Amino acid sequence: MKLFKFMCYILLVSLTAAVSNKSFPAKFKFGTATASYQIEGAWNEDGKGENIWDRLTHTNATAVKNSDNGDVACDSYHKYKEDVRLLKHLGVKVYRFSISWSRILPTGFTNKVNQPGIQYYKNLIKELLDNGIEPMATLYHWDLPQPLQDIGGWPNELLADHFANYARVCFKAFGDSVKTWLTFNEAKQTCQQGYGSATMAPLIKSPGVADYLCTYTVLKAHAKAWHIYDDEFRGKQRGRVSTVVDSDWYEPASNSTSDMEAAETRRQFTFGLYANAIFLGNWPQVVIDRVDYRSENEGYAKSRLPKFTKQEIDYIRGTHDFMGFNTYTTSLVCKIEEPTFNETDYEFDMGSNAFQDPTWEATNSTWLKIVPWGARKFLNWIKNTYNNPEIIITENGVSDAGLLKDDARIHYYTEYLSAILEAIHTDKVHVSGYMAWSLLDNYEWLAGYTEKFGLYHVDFSSPNRTRTAKKSVDFYKKIVATHCLVDKCVTSGWSLFRVFSYFFSR
Ligand code: GBH
């Protein structure tokens, strides 16, 4: 028994020793994030139109775990005031939410503007501001209006204009209050999963063809929205616009040159595919080279990768005021022999395999292993690859199966925030904010309600969708208040002040 206690003590000391005792900068902004389809419900209320997730869940329910859908979800459409109370309790500075395109424009086009939809977001934004919380709005978190899918969805480049028109409606309606805008959340999920591997709505399987067409449209759509803001709104509204890019961190499986190259190639095919054109200009060169090479050998008349004109490259380059970055986990990459030319596949274009180390710490999500050093390496890579942009971590978090005592989440956040602190202080990466995913347990796409990412538990069996604080609420609240992960951070006058005011306010 004594030995056991001693071992526990050693474990505890080594664990706490690993947690950074530095503090988050004074201006660092903590928040939480959600997305419209995952929390709002009210799928057909007050004039909202149908979107691709409504269509998928209503016509192809078995594609989703337990045939779950977002018809009611957390019912945030009706309970937004309660959500804001929870945010207020957490003490966060920022709330990142997304706007449902179909609620604003039921047909997807600007021929019909739905005033009750606009009013809903105005109410939410006012409630946030009245409580001292900054709204951060995402224009597109995967819920495309169905009529736009009916004309081909994102692979149709006309959608760039339709998105830009929608963005203008939002800037006009909400831009007096919203100062931080994100055009697309993780467009990689939309394109590679939605139109490539068929694991997100609209479940179209065309890997290596439709996915690149989608990416091409999305990059142009983003740039148009950014320019509209810049030309028509920035002068008066004084806000900032960017996009959210994500991927796993890809670590070479060995230190052989071929694995190291393969990992970098995969980073360019995942993160670079979305960031390069915006932050540096054009597709990453390795993407052009690989897709051109394989297209030719596969017998296509021209490359499967659409090309940007010089004018388009210049138009898209520089359309950012910071970088939105979502990070969850890490994979290893090893080089493989050139795959067969008899088949077309985005995976083949990358020329490598990605997998996770089975010894990494597991979680409730099969895809999510706890690898905090991956997040730190990723931040360093972004700094070095994209000329040291300001980064807002727009999502990071972990799921549980429905526990209130969510020590695993506390552990995940501690480890990741610690790695981020080291990236900020030791590596001088410019990270200015952090949004925990998520405020509430919510609809986790094809996983339905089986993966719960919330700081707050939601009772999906109750018509009230009762929210209950998990253990991690107090934990996050303390970090938000003290900007510190341990009992006592390396002190500066400022951080001491924060710690004192936290304890006095209790
Ligand atoms: C983000 O996606 C999203 O922005 C957010 O909406 C989502 O709720 C959150 O993170 C948590 O997933 O089961 O093996 O097929 C991150 C991308 C998309 C990665 C779904 C995992 C399922 C992998 N995630 N994907 S698998």
Coordinates of C-alpha atoms in Angstrom, one line a residue, residues 8-502:
C8 CA 1.1 7.5 -7.2
Y9 CA 3.0 10.4 -5.8
I10 CA 5.9 10.0 -8.3
L11 CA 3.3 9.7 -11.1
L12 CA 1.6 12.9 -9.9
V13 CA 4.9 14.8 -9.6
S14 CA 6.0 13.7 -13.0
L15 CA 2.6 14.6 -14.5
T16 CA 2.5 18.1 -12.8
A17 CA 6.1 18.7 -13.7
A18 CA 5.1 18.2 -17.4
V19 CA 2.4 20.9 -17.1
S20 CA 3.7 24.3 -18.1
N21 CA 3.7 26.9 -15.3
K22 CA 3.9 29.8 -17.7
S23 CA 0.8 32.0 -18.1
F24 CA -1.2 32.9 -21.1
P25 CA -0.6 36.5 -22.3
A26 CA -2.8 39.2 -20.9
K27 CA -4.6 39.8 -24.1
F28 CA -5.1 36.1 -24.9
K29 CA -8.8 35.3 -25.5
F30 CA -10.4 32.1 -24.3
G31 CA -13.8 31.0 -25.7
T32 CA -15.8 28.0 -26.7
A33 CA -17.1 27.0 -30.1
T34 CA -20.2 25.4 -31.6
A35 CA -21.8 25.1 -35.0
S36 CA -25.4 25.7 -36.2
Y37 CA -26.4 22.3 -37.4
Q38 CA -24.9 20.6 -34.4
I39 CA -26.8 22.6 -31.8
E40 CA -29.7 24.7 -33.1
G41 CA -32.4 22.3 -34.0
A42 CA -35.6 24.1 -35.3
W43 CA -34.7 22.6 -38.6
N44 CA -37.8 23.8 -40.4
E45 CA -39.0 26.7 -38.2
D46 CA -39.6 30.3 -39.0
G47 CA -38.9 30.0 -42.7
K48 CA -35.6 28.1 -42.6
G49 CA -34.8 26.2 -45.8
E50 CA -33.6 22.6 -46.1
N51 CA -29.8 22.0 -46.1
I52 CA -27.7 19.0 -47.0
W53 CA -27.6 17.6 -43.4
D54 CA -31.4 17.9 -43.2
R55 CA -31.6 16.0 -46.5
L56 CA -29.0 13.3 -45.5
T57 CA -30.5 12.6 -42.1
H58 CA -34.1 12.5 -43.4
T59 CA -33.5 10.4 -46.5
N60 CA -30.5 8.3 -45.6
A61 CA -30.8 8.0 -41.8
T62 CA -28.9 4.7 -41.6
A63 CA -25.8 6.5 -42.7
V64 CA -25.7 8.0 -39.2
K65 CA -25.1 6.2 -35.9
N66 CA -28.5 5.4 -34.3
S67 CA -30.1 7.2 -37.2
D68 CA -29.6 10.4 -35.2
N69 CA -30.4 13.8 -36.7
G70 CA -30.1 17.5 -35.8
D71 CA -33.9 18.2 -36.0
V72 CA -33.9 19.3 -32.4
A73 CA -30.2 18.8 -31.4
C74 CA -29.5 21.0 -28.3
D75 CA -32.5 23.2 -29.2
S76 CA -30.3 26.2 -29.0
Y77 CA -32.6 28.0 -31.4
H78 CA -34.9 28.3 -28.5
K79 CA -32.4 28.1 -25.6
Y80 CA -29.8 30.5 -26.8
K81 CA -30.2 32.7 -23.7
E82 CA -29.5 29.8 -21.5
D83 CA -26.4 29.0 -23.6
V84 CA -25.2 32.6 -23.0
R85 CA -25.7 32.1 -19.3
L86 CA -23.4 29.1 -19.4
L87 CA -20.8 31.1 -21.3
K88 CA -21.1 33.9 -18.8
H89 CA -20.6 31.3 -16.0
L90 CA -17.5 30.1 -17.7
G91 CA -16.2 33.7 -17.9
V92 CA -15.1 33.3 -21.5
K93 CA -14.4 36.4 -23.6
V94 CA -15.5 34.9 -26.9
Y95 CA -18.2 32.7 -28.3
R96 CA -17.6 31.1 -31.7
F97 CA -20.9 30.0 -33.4
S98 CA -21.9 29.4 -37.0
I99 CA -24.6 31.0 -39.1
S100 CA -27.0 28.6 -40.9
W101 CA -27.1 29.7 -44.5
S102 CA -30.6 28.2 -45.0
R103 CA -31.9 30.2 -42.1
I104 CA -30.8 33.4 -43.7
L105 CA -31.4 32.5 -47.3
P106 CA -33.9 29.5 -47.5
T107 CA -33.2 28.9 -51.1
G108 CA -29.5 29.5 -50.8
F109 CA -29.8 32.4 -53.3
T110 CA -30.5 36.0 -52.3
N111 CA -33.9 36.0 -54.0
K112 CA -35.5 35.4 -50.5
V113 CA -34.1 36.8 -47.3
N114 CA -35.6 35.3 -44.2
Q115 CA -36.1 38.0 -41.6
P116 CA -36.8 35.7 -38.6
G117 CA -33.5 33.9 -39.4
I118 CA -31.7 37.2 -39.3
Q119 CA -33.5 38.1 -36.1
Y120 CA -32.4 34.9 -34.4
Y121 CA -28.7 35.7 -34.8
K122 CA -29.3 39.4 -33.9
N123 CA -30.9 38.2 -30.7
L124 CA -28.0 35.8 -30.0
I125 CA -25.4 38.5 -30.7
K126 CA -27.2 41.1 -28.6
E127 CA -27.4 38.6 -25.7
L128 CA -23.7 37.9 -26.0
L129 CA -22.7 41.6 -26.1
D130 CA -25.0 42.4 -23.2
N131 CA -23.1 39.8 -21.2
G132 CA -19.7 41.1 -22.3
I133 CA -19.0 38.2 -24.7
E134 CA -17.5 38.8 -28.1
P135 CA -19.3 37.1 -31.0
M136 CA -17.0 35.2 -33.5
A137 CA -19.1 34.0 -36.4
T138 CA -18.4 31.3 -38.9
L139 CA -20.3 31.6 -42.2
Y140 CA -20.1 28.0 -43.3
H141 CA -19.9 25.1 -41.0
W142 CA -20.9 22.4 -43.5
D143 CA -24.7 23.0 -43.8
L144 CA -25.1 23.9 -47.5
P145 CA -28.6 24.9 -48.6
Q146 CA -30.0 21.9 -50.5
P147 CA -31.0 23.9 -53.6
L148 CA -27.3 24.7 -54.1
Q149 CA -26.4 21.0 -53.8
D150 CA -29.1 20.4 -56.5
I151 CA -27.0 22.4 -58.9
G152 CA -23.9 20.4 -58.1
G153 CA -22.8 21.7 -54.7
W154 CA -19.2 22.9 -54.2
P155 CA -17.7 21.3 -57.2
N156 CA -19.7 23.8 -59.2
E157 CA -17.6 26.9 -59.3
L158 CA -20.7 29.1 -59.5
L159 CA -21.1 28.5 -55.8
A160 CA -18.3 31.0 -55.2
D161 CA -20.6 33.8 -56.2
H162 CA -23.5 32.5 -54.3
F163 CA -21.4 32.2 -51.1
A164 CA -20.1 35.7 -51.6
N165 CA -23.6 37.1 -51.9
Y166 CA -24.6 35.3 -48.7
A167 CA -21.5 36.6 -47.0
R168 CA -22.5 40.2 -48.0
V169 CA -26.0 39.7 -46.5
C170 CA -24.3 38.6 -43.2
F171 CA -21.7 41.4 -43.1
K172 CA -24.5 43.9 -43.7
A173 CA -26.9 42.4 -41.1
F174 CA -24.4 41.6 -38.3
G175 CA -21.2 43.4 -39.1
D176 CA -21.9 46.3 -36.7
S177 CA -21.6 43.8 -33.9
V178 CA -19.5 40.9 -35.2
K179 CA -15.8 41.9 -35.5
T180 CA -14.3 38.5 -36.1
W181 CA -15.5 36.4 -39.1
L182 CA -14.5 33.0 -40.4
T183 CA -15.6 32.1 -43.9
F184 CA -15.3 28.3 -43.9
N185 CA -14.8 25.8 -41.1
E186 CA -12.5 23.0 -42.1
A187 CA -13.2 23.1 -45.8
K188 CA -11.1 19.9 -46.0
Q189 CA -14.0 18.1 -44.3
T190 CA -16.5 19.6 -46.8
C191 CA -14.4 18.7 -49.9
Q192 CA -12.4 15.6 -49.1
Q193 CA -15.1 14.0 -47.0
G194 CA -18.2 15.5 -48.6
Y195 CA -17.2 15.0 -52.2
G196 CA -14.3 12.6 -52.0
S197 CA -14.6 9.8 -49.5
A198 CA -18.3 10.2 -48.9
T199 CA -18.1 10.5 -45.1
M200 CA -19.8 13.8 -44.7
A201 CA -22.9 15.3 -46.4
P202 CA -23.7 15.2 -49.3
L203 CA -21.9 11.7 -49.3
I204 CA -20.6 12.0 -52.8
K205 CA -17.8 9.5 -53.7
S206 CA -15.4 11.0 -56.1
P207 CA -11.9 11.1 -54.5
G208 CA -9.3 12.9 -56.5
V209 CA -11.8 14.6 -58.8
A210 CA -14.8 16.3 -57.2
D211 CA -12.9 17.0 -54.0
Y212 CA -10.3 19.2 -55.8
L213 CA -13.1 20.9 -57.8
C214 CA -14.7 21.7 -54.4
T215 CA -11.5 23.0 -53.0
Y216 CA -11.0 25.2 -56.0
T217 CA -14.5 26.8 -55.5
V218 CA -14.1 27.1 -51.8
L219 CA -10.8 29.0 -52.1
K220 CA -12.4 31.4 -54.6
A221 CA -15.5 31.8 -52.5
H222 CA -13.4 32.6 -49.4
A223 CA -11.4 35.2 -51.4
K224 CA -14.5 36.9 -52.8
A225 CA -16.0 37.1 -49.3
W226 CA -12.8 38.6 -47.9
H227 CA -12.6 41.2 -50.7
I228 CA -16.2 42.1 -50.3
Y229 CA -15.5 42.7 -46.6
D230 CA -12.4 44.6 -47.4
D231 CA -14.0 46.8 -50.1
E232 CA -17.4 47.4 -48.7
F233 CA -17.4 46.9 -44.9
R234 CA -14.0 47.1 -43.3
G235 CA -13.8 50.9 -43.4
K236 CA -16.9 51.3 -41.2
Q237 CA -17.0 48.0 -39.4
R238 CA -13.3 47.6 -38.5
G239 CA -13.5 43.8 -38.2
R240 CA -11.3 40.9 -39.3
V241 CA -11.9 38.0 -41.7
S242 CA -10.2 34.7 -42.2
T243 CA -10.8 31.0 -42.6
V244 CA -10.4 27.9 -40.4
V245 CA -7.9 25.3 -41.6
D246 CA -7.4 21.9 -39.9
S247 CA -5.7 18.6 -40.2
D248 CA -4.0 16.0 -38.1
W249 CA -0.4 16.8 -37.4
Y250 CA 1.6 14.4 -39.7
E251 CA 4.7 13.1 -38.1
P252 CA 7.2 11.0 -40.1
A253 CA 7.0 7.4 -39.0
S254 CA 10.8 7.2 -39.1
N255 CA 13.6 9.6 -39.6
S256 CA 14.3 8.2 -43.1
T257 CA 14.4 10.9 -45.8
S258 CA 11.5 9.3 -47.6
D259 CA 9.2 9.2 -44.6
M260 CA 10.1 12.8 -43.8
E261 CA 9.3 13.9 -47.3
A262 CA 6.1 11.8 -47.3
A263 CA 4.9 13.5 -44.1
E264 CA 5.6 17.0 -45.5
T265 CA 3.8 16.0 -48.8
R266 CA 0.8 14.9 -46.7
R267 CA 0.8 18.2 -44.8
Q268 CA 0.7 20.0 -48.1
F269 CA -2.2 17.9 -49.4
T270 CA -4.3 18.4 -46.3
F271 CA -3.4 21.7 -44.6
G272 CA -1.5 23.3 -47.5
L273 CA -4.3 22.5 -49.9
Y274 CA -6.4 25.1 -48.0
A275 CA -3.8 27.4 -46.6
N276 CA -1.2 27.9 -49.3
A277 CA -3.3 29.8 -51.8
I278 CA -4.5 32.2 -49.1
F279 CA -1.3 32.7 -47.2
L280 CA 1.4 32.2 -49.9
G281 CA -0.3 32.0 -53.3
N282 CA -1.4 29.1 -55.5
W283 CA -1.6 25.4 -54.7
P284 CA 1.4 23.9 -53.0
Q285 CA 3.9 23.0 -55.7
V286 CA 4.1 19.3 -54.6
V287 CA 0.3 19.1 -55.0
I288 CA 0.5 20.4 -58.5
D289 CA 3.4 18.1 -59.4
R290 CA 1.8 14.9 -57.9
V291 CA -1.7 15.4 -59.3
D292 CA -0.4 16.4 -62.7
Y293 CA 1.9 13.4 -62.8
R294 CA -0.7 10.9 -61.7
S295 CA -3.5 12.3 -63.9
E296 CA -1.3 11.9 -66.9
N297 CA -0.3 8.4 -66.1
E298 CA -4.0 7.5 -65.2
G299 CA -4.9 8.6 -68.8
Y300 CA -6.8 11.8 -68.1
A301 CA -6.8 14.4 -70.9
K302 CA -5.7 17.0 -68.4
S303 CA -4.8 17.3 -64.8
R304 CA -7.6 16.5 -62.3
L305 CA -6.4 19.6 -60.3
P306 CA -8.0 22.8 -61.7
K307 CA -5.5 25.5 -62.3
F308 CA -5.7 29.0 -61.0
T309 CA -4.9 31.8 -63.4
K310 CA -2.2 34.3 -62.5
Q311 CA -5.0 36.8 -61.8
E312 CA -6.8 34.4 -59.5
I313 CA -3.6 33.6 -57.6
D314 CA -3.1 37.3 -56.9
Y315 CA -6.7 37.7 -56.0
I316 CA -6.7 34.9 -53.4
R317 CA -3.2 35.5 -52.0
G318 CA -3.4 37.7 -48.8
T319 CA -7.1 37.2 -48.1
H320 CA -6.6 36.8 -44.4
D321 CA -6.3 38.9 -41.3
F322 CA -5.1 36.0 -39.0
M323 CA -5.3 32.2 -39.3
G324 CA -8.1 30.1 -37.8
F325 CA -6.7 26.7 -36.8
N326 CA -8.5 23.6 -35.5
T327 CA -6.3 20.9 -34.0
Y328 CA -7.3 17.6 -32.4
T329 CA -4.8 14.8 -33.0
T330 CA -1.7 13.4 -34.8
S331 CA -0.9 10.6 -37.2
L332 CA 2.3 9.0 -38.4
V333 CA 3.2 8.9 -42.1
C334 CA 5.2 6.4 -44.1
K335 CA 6.1 6.5 -47.7
I336 CA 4.6 3.8 -50.0
E337 CA 5.5 2.5 -53.5
E338 CA 3.7 4.6 -56.2
P339 CA 0.2 3.2 -56.1
T340 CA -1.4 1.7 -59.2
F341 CA -2.4 4.1 -62.0
N342 CA -5.5 1.9 -62.7
E343 CA -7.4 3.8 -60.0
T344 CA -7.9 7.5 -59.1
D345 CA -7.7 8.4 -55.4
Y346 CA -6.8 11.4 -53.4
E347 CA -5.1 9.0 -51.0
F348 CA -2.9 7.8 -53.9
D349 CA -2.1 11.3 -54.9
M350 CA -0.5 11.7 -51.5
G351 CA 1.7 8.7 -52.0
S352 CA 1.9 7.6 -48.3
N353 CA 0.0 5.8 -45.6
A354 CA -1.1 7.5 -42.4
F355 CA -1.8 5.7 -39.2
Q356 CA -1.7 6.2 -35.4
D357 CA 0.6 4.7 -32.9
P358 CA -1.4 2.2 -30.9
T359 CA 0.6 3.1 -27.8
W360 CA -0.7 6.7 -27.9
E361 CA -3.3 7.5 -25.3
A362 CA -6.8 6.6 -26.5
T363 CA -10.1 8.5 -26.0
N364 CA -13.7 7.8 -26.6
S365 CA -13.3 8.8 -30.3
T366 CA -11.6 6.1 -32.4
W367 CA -9.8 8.8 -34.4
L368 CA -8.7 11.0 -31.5
K369 CA -5.5 10.0 -29.7
I370 CA -4.0 12.4 -27.1
V371 CA -0.8 13.7 -28.6
P372 CA -0.1 17.2 -27.3
W373 CA 3.5 17.4 -28.7
G374 CA 1.9 17.1 -32.1
A375 CA -0.1 20.3 -31.5
R376 CA 3.1 22.1 -30.5
K377 CA 5.0 20.8 -33.6
F378 CA 2.0 21.8 -35.8
L379 CA 2.1 25.4 -34.4
N380 CA 5.8 25.7 -35.1
W381 CA 5.3 24.3 -38.6
I382 CA 2.6 26.9 -39.3
K383 CA 4.8 29.7 -38.0
N384 CA 7.7 28.6 -40.2
T385 CA 5.6 27.8 -43.3
Y386 CA 3.3 30.7 -43.5
N387 CA 5.5 33.6 -42.3
N388 CA 4.5 33.7 -38.6
P389 CA 0.8 34.6 -38.9
E390 CA -1.4 35.4 -35.9
I391 CA -3.1 32.1 -35.0
I392 CA -6.5 31.8 -33.3
I393 CA -7.1 28.2 -32.2
T394 CA -10.7 28.0 -33.3
E395 CA -11.3 24.4 -32.0
N396 CA -9.6 21.9 -29.8
G397 CA -11.2 19.3 -27.5
V398 CA -12.0 15.7 -26.8
S399 CA -15.1 13.5 -26.6
D400 CA -16.6 11.4 -23.9
A401 CA -19.4 8.8 -23.8
G402 CA -21.7 10.9 -21.5
L403 CA -19.9 11.4 -18.2
L404 CA -20.3 14.2 -15.8
K405 CA -17.0 13.3 -14.1
D406 CA -14.9 14.0 -17.2
D407 CA -11.4 13.7 -15.9
A408 CA -10.3 12.6 -19.3
R409 CA -11.3 15.9 -20.8
I410 CA -9.5 17.8 -18.0
H411 CA -6.4 15.8 -18.7
Y412 CA -6.7 16.4 -22.5
Y413 CA -7.1 20.2 -22.1
T414 CA -4.3 20.4 -19.5
E415 CA -1.9 18.6 -21.9
Y416 CA -2.8 20.5 -25.0
L417 CA -2.9 23.9 -23.3
S418 CA 0.4 23.2 -21.8
A419 CA 1.9 22.4 -25.2
I420 CA 0.3 25.6 -26.6
L421 CA 1.9 27.6 -23.7
E422 CA 5.3 26.2 -24.6
A423 CA 4.7 27.1 -28.3
I424 CA 3.8 30.6 -27.3
H425 CA 6.6 31.3 -24.8
T426 CA 9.5 29.0 -25.8
D427 CA 8.9 28.8 -29.6
K428 CA 7.4 32.3 -30.0
V429 CA 4.4 31.2 -32.0
H430 CA 1.9 34.0 -32.2
V431 CA -1.3 32.4 -30.8
S432 CA -3.8 34.9 -29.6
G433 CA -6.9 32.9 -28.7
Y434 CA -8.3 29.4 -27.9
M435 CA -11.8 28.1 -28.4
A436 CA -12.7 24.9 -26.6
W437 CA -14.8 22.5 -28.7
S438 CA -17.4 22.5 -27.4
L439 CA -19.7 24.4 -25.1
L440 CA -22.3 21.7 -25.3
D441 CA -22.6 18.0 -26.1
N442 CA -24.0 18.1 -29.6
Y443 CA -24.7 16.3 -32.9
E444 CA -21.3 14.8 -34.0
W445 CA -22.2 14.4 -37.7
L446 CA -22.2 10.7 -38.8
A447 CA -21.4 9.7 -35.2
G448 CA -24.7 11.1 -34.2
Y449 CA -24.9 11.8 -30.4
T450 CA -22.4 9.1 -29.5
E451 CA -19.4 11.4 -29.3
K452 CA -19.9 14.1 -26.7
F453 CA -17.4 17.0 -26.8
G454 CA -19.2 19.4 -24.4
L455 CA -18.1 21.1 -21.3
Y456 CA -21.8 20.9 -20.5
H457 CA -23.7 17.6 -20.7
V458 CA -27.0 17.8 -22.6
D459 CA -29.8 15.4 -21.8
F460 CA -31.0 14.5 -25.3
S461 CA -33.8 12.3 -24.0
S462 CA -35.5 15.2 -22.3
P463 CA -37.6 17.7 -24.2
N464 CA -35.9 20.4 -22.2
R465 CA -32.5 19.4 -23.4
T466 CA -31.3 20.0 -19.9
R467 CA -27.7 21.3 -19.6
T468 CA -25.6 20.1 -16.7
A469 CA -22.0 21.3 -16.0
K470 CA -19.4 18.6 -16.2
K471 CA -16.4 18.6 -13.9
S472 CA -14.4 20.3 -16.7
V473 CA -16.6 23.5 -16.4
D474 CA -14.9 24.5 -13.1
F475 CA -11.6 23.5 -14.5
Y476 CA -11.9 25.6 -17.6
K477 CA -13.4 28.5 -15.7
K478 CA -10.4 28.7 -13.5
I479 CA -8.0 28.7 -16.5
V480 CA -10.0 31.4 -18.2
A481 CA -9.9 33.5 -15.0
T482 CA -6.3 32.9 -14.0
H483 CA -4.7 32.3 -17.5
C484 CA -2.7 29.6 -15.7
L485 CA -2.8 25.8 -15.7
V486 CA -1.1 25.1 -12.4
D487 CA -1.7 26.4 -8.8
K488 CA 0.9 29.1 -9.3
C489 CA 2.3 30.2 -12.6
V490 CA 5.6 31.9 -13.0
T491 CA 4.5 35.3 -11.7
S492 CA 4.4 38.6 -13.2
G493 CA 2.5 41.4 -11.6
W494 CA -0.3 41.0 -14.0
S495 CA -0.8 37.2 -13.5
L496 CA -0.8 37.7 -9.8
F497 CA -3.6 40.2 -10.1
R498 CA -5.6 37.7 -12.1
V499 CA -5.1 34.9 -9.6
F500 CA -6.1 37.2 -6.7
S501 CA -9.2 38.5 -8.4
Y502 CA -10.3 34.9 -9.3

